[in-house]
Short mmCIF file of N, CA and C in Angstrom, two decimals:
data_model
loop_
_atom_site.label_atom_id
_atom_site.label_comp_id
_atom_site.label_asym_id
_atom_site.label_seq_id
_atom_site.Cartn_x
_atom_site.Cartn_y
_atom_site.Cartn_z
N MET H 774 130.99 38.75 105.32
CA MET H 774 131.16 37.78 106.36
C MET H 774 132.17 38.25 107.20
N LYS H 775 133.32 38.66 106.81
CA LYS H 775 134.32 39.01 107.65
C LYS H 775 133.83 40.21 108.50
N ARG H 776 133.01 41.17 107.94
CA ARG H 776 132.57 42.32 108.85
C ARG H 776 131.83 41.83 110.09
N THR H 777 130.98 40.90 109.76
CA THR H 777 130.07 40.25 111.09
C THR H 777 130.80 39.35 111.89
N LEU H 778 131.85 38.55 111.19
CA LEU H 778 132.41 37.49 112.10
C LEU H 778 133.39 38.36 113.04
N PHE H 779 134.13 39.47 112.61
CA PHE H 779 135.35 40.08 113.53
C PHE H 779 134.49 40.64 114.83
N PRO H 780 133.33 41.46 114.63
CA PRO H 780 132.70 41.79 115.69
C PRO H 780 132.26 40.56 116.75
N LEU H 781 131.85 39.63 116.15
CA LEU H 781 131.38 38.41 116.86
C LEU H 781 132.46 37.96 117.78
N ILE H 782 133.64 37.62 117.01
CA ILE H 782 134.99 37.15 117.85
C ILE H 782 135.15 38.11 118.89
N ALA H 783 135.20 39.26 118.50
CA ALA H 783 135.57 40.30 119.46
C ALA H 783 134.73 40.31 120.71
N ALA H 784 133.31 40.05 120.51
CA ALA H 784 132.46 40.14 121.53
C ALA H 784 132.77 38.88 122.62
N VAL H 785 133.09 37.85 121.87
CA VAL H 785 133.35 36.47 122.62
C VAL H 785 134.68 36.77 123.53
N LEU H 786 135.70 37.37 122.77
CA LEU H 786 136.85 37.56 123.39
C LEU H 786 136.93 38.55 124.70
N LEU H 787 136.11 39.58 124.34
CA LEU H 787 135.83 40.63 125.44
C LEU H 787 135.17 39.87 126.60
N LEU H 788 134.16 39.00 126.54
CA LEU H 788 133.41 38.40 127.65
C LEU H 788 134.40 37.37 128.22
N ALA H 789 135.27 36.80 127.54
CA ALA H 789 136.34 35.72 128.15
C ALA H 789 137.32 36.71 128.94
N ALA H 790 137.66 37.81 128.34
CA ALA H 790 138.80 38.60 129.06
C ALA H 790 138.18 39.17 130.43
N VAL H 791 136.84 39.61 130.33
CA VAL H 791 136.21 39.95 131.50
C VAL H 791 136.11 38.79 132.62
N GLY H 792 135.59 37.82 132.18
CA GLY H 792 135.45 36.53 133.03
C GLY H 792 136.74 36.19 133.54
N ALA H 793 138.06 36.15 132.83
CA ALA H 793 139.18 35.81 133.22
C ALA H 793 139.59 36.78 134.35
N ALA H 794 139.46 38.03 133.94
CA ALA H 794 139.81 39.25 134.92
C ALA H 794 139.00 39.05 136.28
N GLN H 795 137.90 38.68 136.13
CA GLN H 795 136.96 38.48 137.52
C GLN H 795 137.43 37.31 138.19
N ALA H 796 137.98 36.50 137.51
CA ALA H 796 138.39 34.99 138.25
C ALA H 796 139.86 35.23 138.61
N GLY H 797 140.46 36.49 138.46
CA GLY H 797 141.89 36.62 138.83
C GLY H 797 142.97 36.03 137.81
N ALA H 798 142.49 35.60 136.59
CA ALA H 798 143.53 34.97 135.80
C ALA H 798 144.47 35.98 135.03
N GLY H 799 143.79 37.37 134.76
CA GLY H 799 144.57 38.25 134.20
C GLY H 799 145.10 37.59 132.61
N HIS H 800 146.46 37.84 132.33
CA HIS H 800 146.93 37.61 131.03
C HIS H 800 147.66 36.19 131.15
N GLU H 801 147.54 35.37 131.91
CA GLU H 801 148.13 34.26 132.08
C GLU H 801 147.74 33.08 131.10
N GLY H 802 146.49 33.35 130.74
CA GLY H 802 146.00 32.60 129.70
C GLY H 802 146.83 32.89 128.29
N PHE H 803 147.04 33.85 128.09
CA PHE H 803 147.96 34.11 126.74
C PHE H 803 149.44 33.50 126.88
N ARG H 804 149.98 33.45 128.05
CA ARG H 804 151.25 32.66 128.13
C ARG H 804 151.19 31.30 128.08
N HIS H 805 149.96 30.73 128.60
CA HIS H 805 149.57 29.24 128.39
C HIS H 805 149.48 28.77 126.83
N ARG H 806 149.07 29.73 125.86
CA ARG H 806 148.79 29.44 124.69
C ARG H 806 150.26 29.11 123.96
N GLY H 807 151.27 29.76 124.32
CA GLY H 807 152.63 29.30 123.70
C GLY H 807 152.96 27.95 124.37
N ALA H 808 152.76 27.58 125.45
CA ALA H 808 153.08 26.43 126.13
C ALA H 808 152.09 25.37 125.27
N HIS H 809 151.01 25.73 124.96
CA HIS H 809 150.14 24.74 124.15
C HIS H 809 150.71 24.45 122.96
N LEU H 810 151.10 25.56 122.17
CA LEU H 810 151.70 25.35 120.97
C LEU H 810 153.01 24.44 121.05
N ASP H 811 153.86 24.71 122.18
CA ASP H 811 154.86 23.86 122.38
C ASP H 811 154.63 22.30 122.50
N ARG H 812 153.53 22.18 123.35
CA ARG H 812 153.12 20.85 123.62
C ARG H 812 152.61 20.15 122.29
N LEU H 813 151.77 20.75 121.57
CA LEU H 813 151.39 20.21 120.23
C LEU H 813 152.59 19.94 119.34
N SER H 814 153.48 20.93 119.22
CA SER H 814 154.75 20.37 118.41
C SER H 814 155.29 19.35 118.88
N GLU H 815 155.52 19.09 120.17
CA GLU H 815 156.24 17.93 120.69
C GLU H 815 155.38 16.66 120.32
N GLU H 816 154.07 16.85 120.54
CA GLU H 816 153.18 15.53 120.60
C GLU H 816 153.06 15.17 118.99
N LEU H 817 153.04 16.15 118.16
CA LEU H 817 153.02 15.85 116.70
C LEU H 817 154.22 15.66 116.12
N GLY H 818 155.42 15.96 116.64
CA GLY H 818 156.73 15.78 116.10
C GLY H 818 156.96 16.67 115.00
N LEU H 819 156.61 17.91 115.16
CA LEU H 819 156.73 18.86 114.14
C LEU H 819 158.17 19.05 113.76
N SER H 820 158.42 19.50 112.56
CA SER H 820 160.02 19.89 112.12
C SER H 820 160.12 21.21 112.66
N GLU H 821 161.32 21.78 112.57
CA GLU H 821 161.60 23.10 112.86
C GLU H 821 160.96 24.10 111.92
N ALA H 822 160.78 23.64 110.66
CA ALA H 822 160.19 24.65 109.64
C ALA H 822 158.58 24.72 110.09
N GLN H 823 157.93 23.56 110.53
CA GLN H 823 156.67 23.50 110.97
C GLN H 823 156.42 24.38 112.17
N LYS H 824 157.29 24.22 113.16
CA LYS H 824 157.09 24.94 114.37
C LYS H 824 157.26 26.78 113.88
N ALA H 825 158.20 26.93 113.14
CA ALA H 825 158.25 28.19 112.72
C ALA H 825 157.12 28.86 112.04
N SER H 826 156.52 27.94 111.07
CA SER H 826 155.22 28.43 110.41
C SER H 826 154.16 28.42 111.35
N ALA H 827 154.03 27.54 112.41
CA ALA H 827 152.92 27.53 113.45
C ALA H 827 152.90 28.86 114.16
N ALA H 828 154.23 29.07 114.63
CA ALA H 828 154.54 30.50 115.30
C ALA H 828 153.98 31.60 114.58
N GLN H 829 154.20 31.60 113.29
CA GLN H 829 153.90 32.71 112.53
C GLN H 829 152.07 32.79 112.44
N LEU H 830 151.68 31.35 112.39
CA LEU H 830 150.10 31.62 112.18
C LEU H 830 149.61 32.01 113.46
N HIS H 831 150.17 31.72 114.66
CA HIS H 831 149.73 32.12 116.01
C HIS H 831 149.95 33.65 116.22
N GLU H 832 151.08 34.19 115.66
CA GLU H 832 151.08 35.69 115.76
C GLU H 832 150.11 36.27 114.71
N ARG H 833 149.88 35.82 113.53
CA ARG H 833 148.62 36.40 112.81
C ARG H 833 147.30 36.19 113.32
N MET H 834 147.24 35.08 114.03
CA MET H 834 145.79 35.19 114.90
C MET H 834 145.84 36.00 116.10
N ARG H 835 146.80 36.29 116.75
CA ARG H 835 146.90 37.31 117.73
C ARG H 835 146.62 38.61 117.38
N GLU H 836 147.12 38.87 116.12
CA GLU H 836 147.12 40.23 115.51
C GLU H 836 145.77 40.41 114.90
N ALA H 837 144.85 39.39 114.51
CA ALA H 837 143.57 39.44 113.99
C ALA H 837 142.74 39.77 114.98
N MET H 838 143.10 39.07 116.37
CA MET H 838 142.22 39.21 117.53
C MET H 838 142.18 40.57 118.07
N ARG H 839 143.48 41.24 118.03
CA ARG H 839 143.60 42.49 118.60
C ARG H 839 142.95 43.49 117.62
N VAL H 840 142.88 43.45 116.19
CA VAL H 840 142.25 44.17 115.21
C VAL H 840 140.82 44.11 115.53
N ALA H 841 140.41 42.91 115.59
CA ALA H 841 138.91 42.67 115.80
C ALA H 841 138.39 43.20 117.18
N HIS H 842 139.16 43.13 118.14
CA HIS H 842 138.93 43.78 119.38
C HIS H 842 138.92 45.29 119.36
N GLU H 843 139.83 45.87 118.74
CA GLU H 843 139.71 47.43 118.44
C GLU H 843 138.44 47.78 117.64
N GLU H 844 138.13 46.98 116.57
CA GLU H 844 136.98 47.21 115.87
C GLU H 844 135.67 47.11 116.65
N PHE H 845 135.56 46.18 117.40
CA PHE H 845 134.55 46.09 118.30
C PHE H 845 134.17 46.99 119.20
N GLU H 846 135.51 47.45 119.93
CA GLU H 846 135.34 48.39 121.01
C GLU H 846 134.97 49.87 120.30
N THR H 847 135.41 50.17 119.08
CA THR H 847 134.99 51.38 118.44
C THR H 847 133.62 51.27 118.02
N ASP H 848 132.97 50.27 117.47
CA ASP H 848 131.63 50.00 117.17
C ASP H 848 130.79 50.03 118.17
N PHE H 849 131.40 49.34 119.23
CA PHE H 849 130.46 49.29 120.59
C PHE H 849 130.41 50.58 121.16
N THR H 850 131.29 51.46 121.35
CA THR H 850 131.35 52.46 121.90
C THR H 850 130.24 53.58 120.97
N ALA H 851 130.28 53.50 119.70
CA ALA H 851 129.49 54.30 118.97
C ALA H 851 127.97 54.06 119.15
N LEU H 852 127.60 52.90 119.72
CA LEU H 852 126.35 52.61 120.05
C LEU H 852 125.88 53.28 121.26
N LEU H 853 126.80 53.81 122.34
CA LEU H 853 126.48 54.24 123.50
C LEU H 853 126.13 55.71 123.64
N THR H 854 125.37 56.11 124.58
CA THR H 854 125.02 57.55 124.82
C THR H 854 126.46 58.27 125.47
N PRO H 855 126.60 59.42 125.44
CA PRO H 855 127.80 59.83 126.08
C PRO H 855 127.85 59.57 127.60
N GLU H 856 126.74 59.42 128.36
CA GLU H 856 126.71 58.82 129.64
C GLU H 856 127.28 57.52 129.83
N GLN H 857 126.79 56.60 128.86
CA GLN H 857 127.27 55.24 128.97
C GLN H 857 128.79 55.19 128.49
N ALA H 858 129.15 55.92 127.50
CA ALA H 858 130.62 55.88 127.11
C ALA H 858 131.39 56.35 128.33
N ALA H 859 131.12 57.41 129.06
CA ALA H 859 131.91 57.80 130.11
C ALA H 859 131.94 56.69 131.37
N LYS H 860 130.78 55.80 131.39
CA LYS H 860 130.90 54.94 132.40
C LYS H 860 131.64 53.85 131.97
N LEU H 861 131.75 53.42 130.77
CA LEU H 861 132.52 52.37 130.30
C LEU H 861 133.92 52.87 130.22
N ALA H 862 134.21 54.08 130.16
CA ALA H 862 135.66 54.47 130.45
C ALA H 862 136.15 54.34 131.85
N THR H 863 135.20 54.53 132.71
CA THR H 863 135.40 54.42 134.15
C THR H 863 135.70 52.92 134.42
N LEU H 864 134.77 52.12 133.94
CA LEU H 864 135.04 50.66 134.16
C LEU H 864 136.15 50.18 133.72
N LYS H 865 136.81 50.65 132.46
CA LYS H 865 137.93 50.15 131.86
C LYS H 865 139.21 50.56 132.58
N GLU H 866 139.08 51.77 133.19
CA GLU H 866 140.17 52.17 134.08
C GLU H 866 140.16 51.35 135.30
N GLN H 867 138.93 51.11 136.00
CA GLN H 867 138.96 50.16 136.96
C GLN H 867 139.57 48.86 136.82
N ARG H 868 139.40 48.24 135.60
CA ARG H 868 139.79 46.99 135.13
C ARG H 868 141.39 46.98 135.17
N HIS H 869 141.83 48.01 134.37
CA HIS H 869 143.25 48.02 134.34
C HIS H 869 143.94 48.50 135.51
N GLY H 870 143.37 49.14 136.65
CA GLY H 870 143.93 49.37 137.87
C GLY H 870 144.03 47.96 138.53
N ARG H 871 143.04 47.13 138.39
CA ARG H 871 143.08 45.80 139.20
C ARG H 871 144.17 44.98 138.47
N ARG H 872 144.37 44.96 137.16
CA ARG H 872 145.52 44.20 136.53
C ARG H 872 146.85 44.56 137.28
N ARG H 873 147.00 45.93 137.46
CA ARG H 873 148.29 46.26 137.90
C ARG H 873 148.54 46.09 139.47
N GLY H 874 147.37 45.57 139.96
CA GLY H 874 147.67 45.32 141.48
C GLY H 874 146.87 46.33 142.33
N ALA H 875 146.40 47.52 141.80
CA ALA H 875 145.81 48.62 142.45
C ALA H 875 144.22 48.23 142.64
N GLY H 876 143.86 48.45 143.72
CA GLY H 876 142.26 48.40 143.84
C GLY H 876 141.78 47.04 144.23
N PRO H 877 140.57 46.87 144.57
CA PRO H 877 140.06 45.63 144.97
C PRO H 877 139.65 44.83 143.93
N ARG H 878 139.66 43.43 144.23
CA ARG H 878 139.16 42.42 143.20
C ARG H 878 137.76 42.07 143.37
#
């Protein structure tokens, strides 16, 4: 189950990241997740121990998402022809250039 769930989650995250990048949102969504956790903590009246536990859960989730994304990229790239893999690498470079403010949107 884990073997199929991680690539599925990674695919959804990759699509969401591409959509956010195209919309010009960049990494701001990740910053807002911390604010969301803060709002939930306040709304639910979490104790300091609960807040600390929630923060740890959030970090574990981010780490799991990172690992799933890396696994997806490795598995996805393995499906590609050498030409497609080269084109994907070019697309990634273009995307990273836009995040740094270089290149057109």
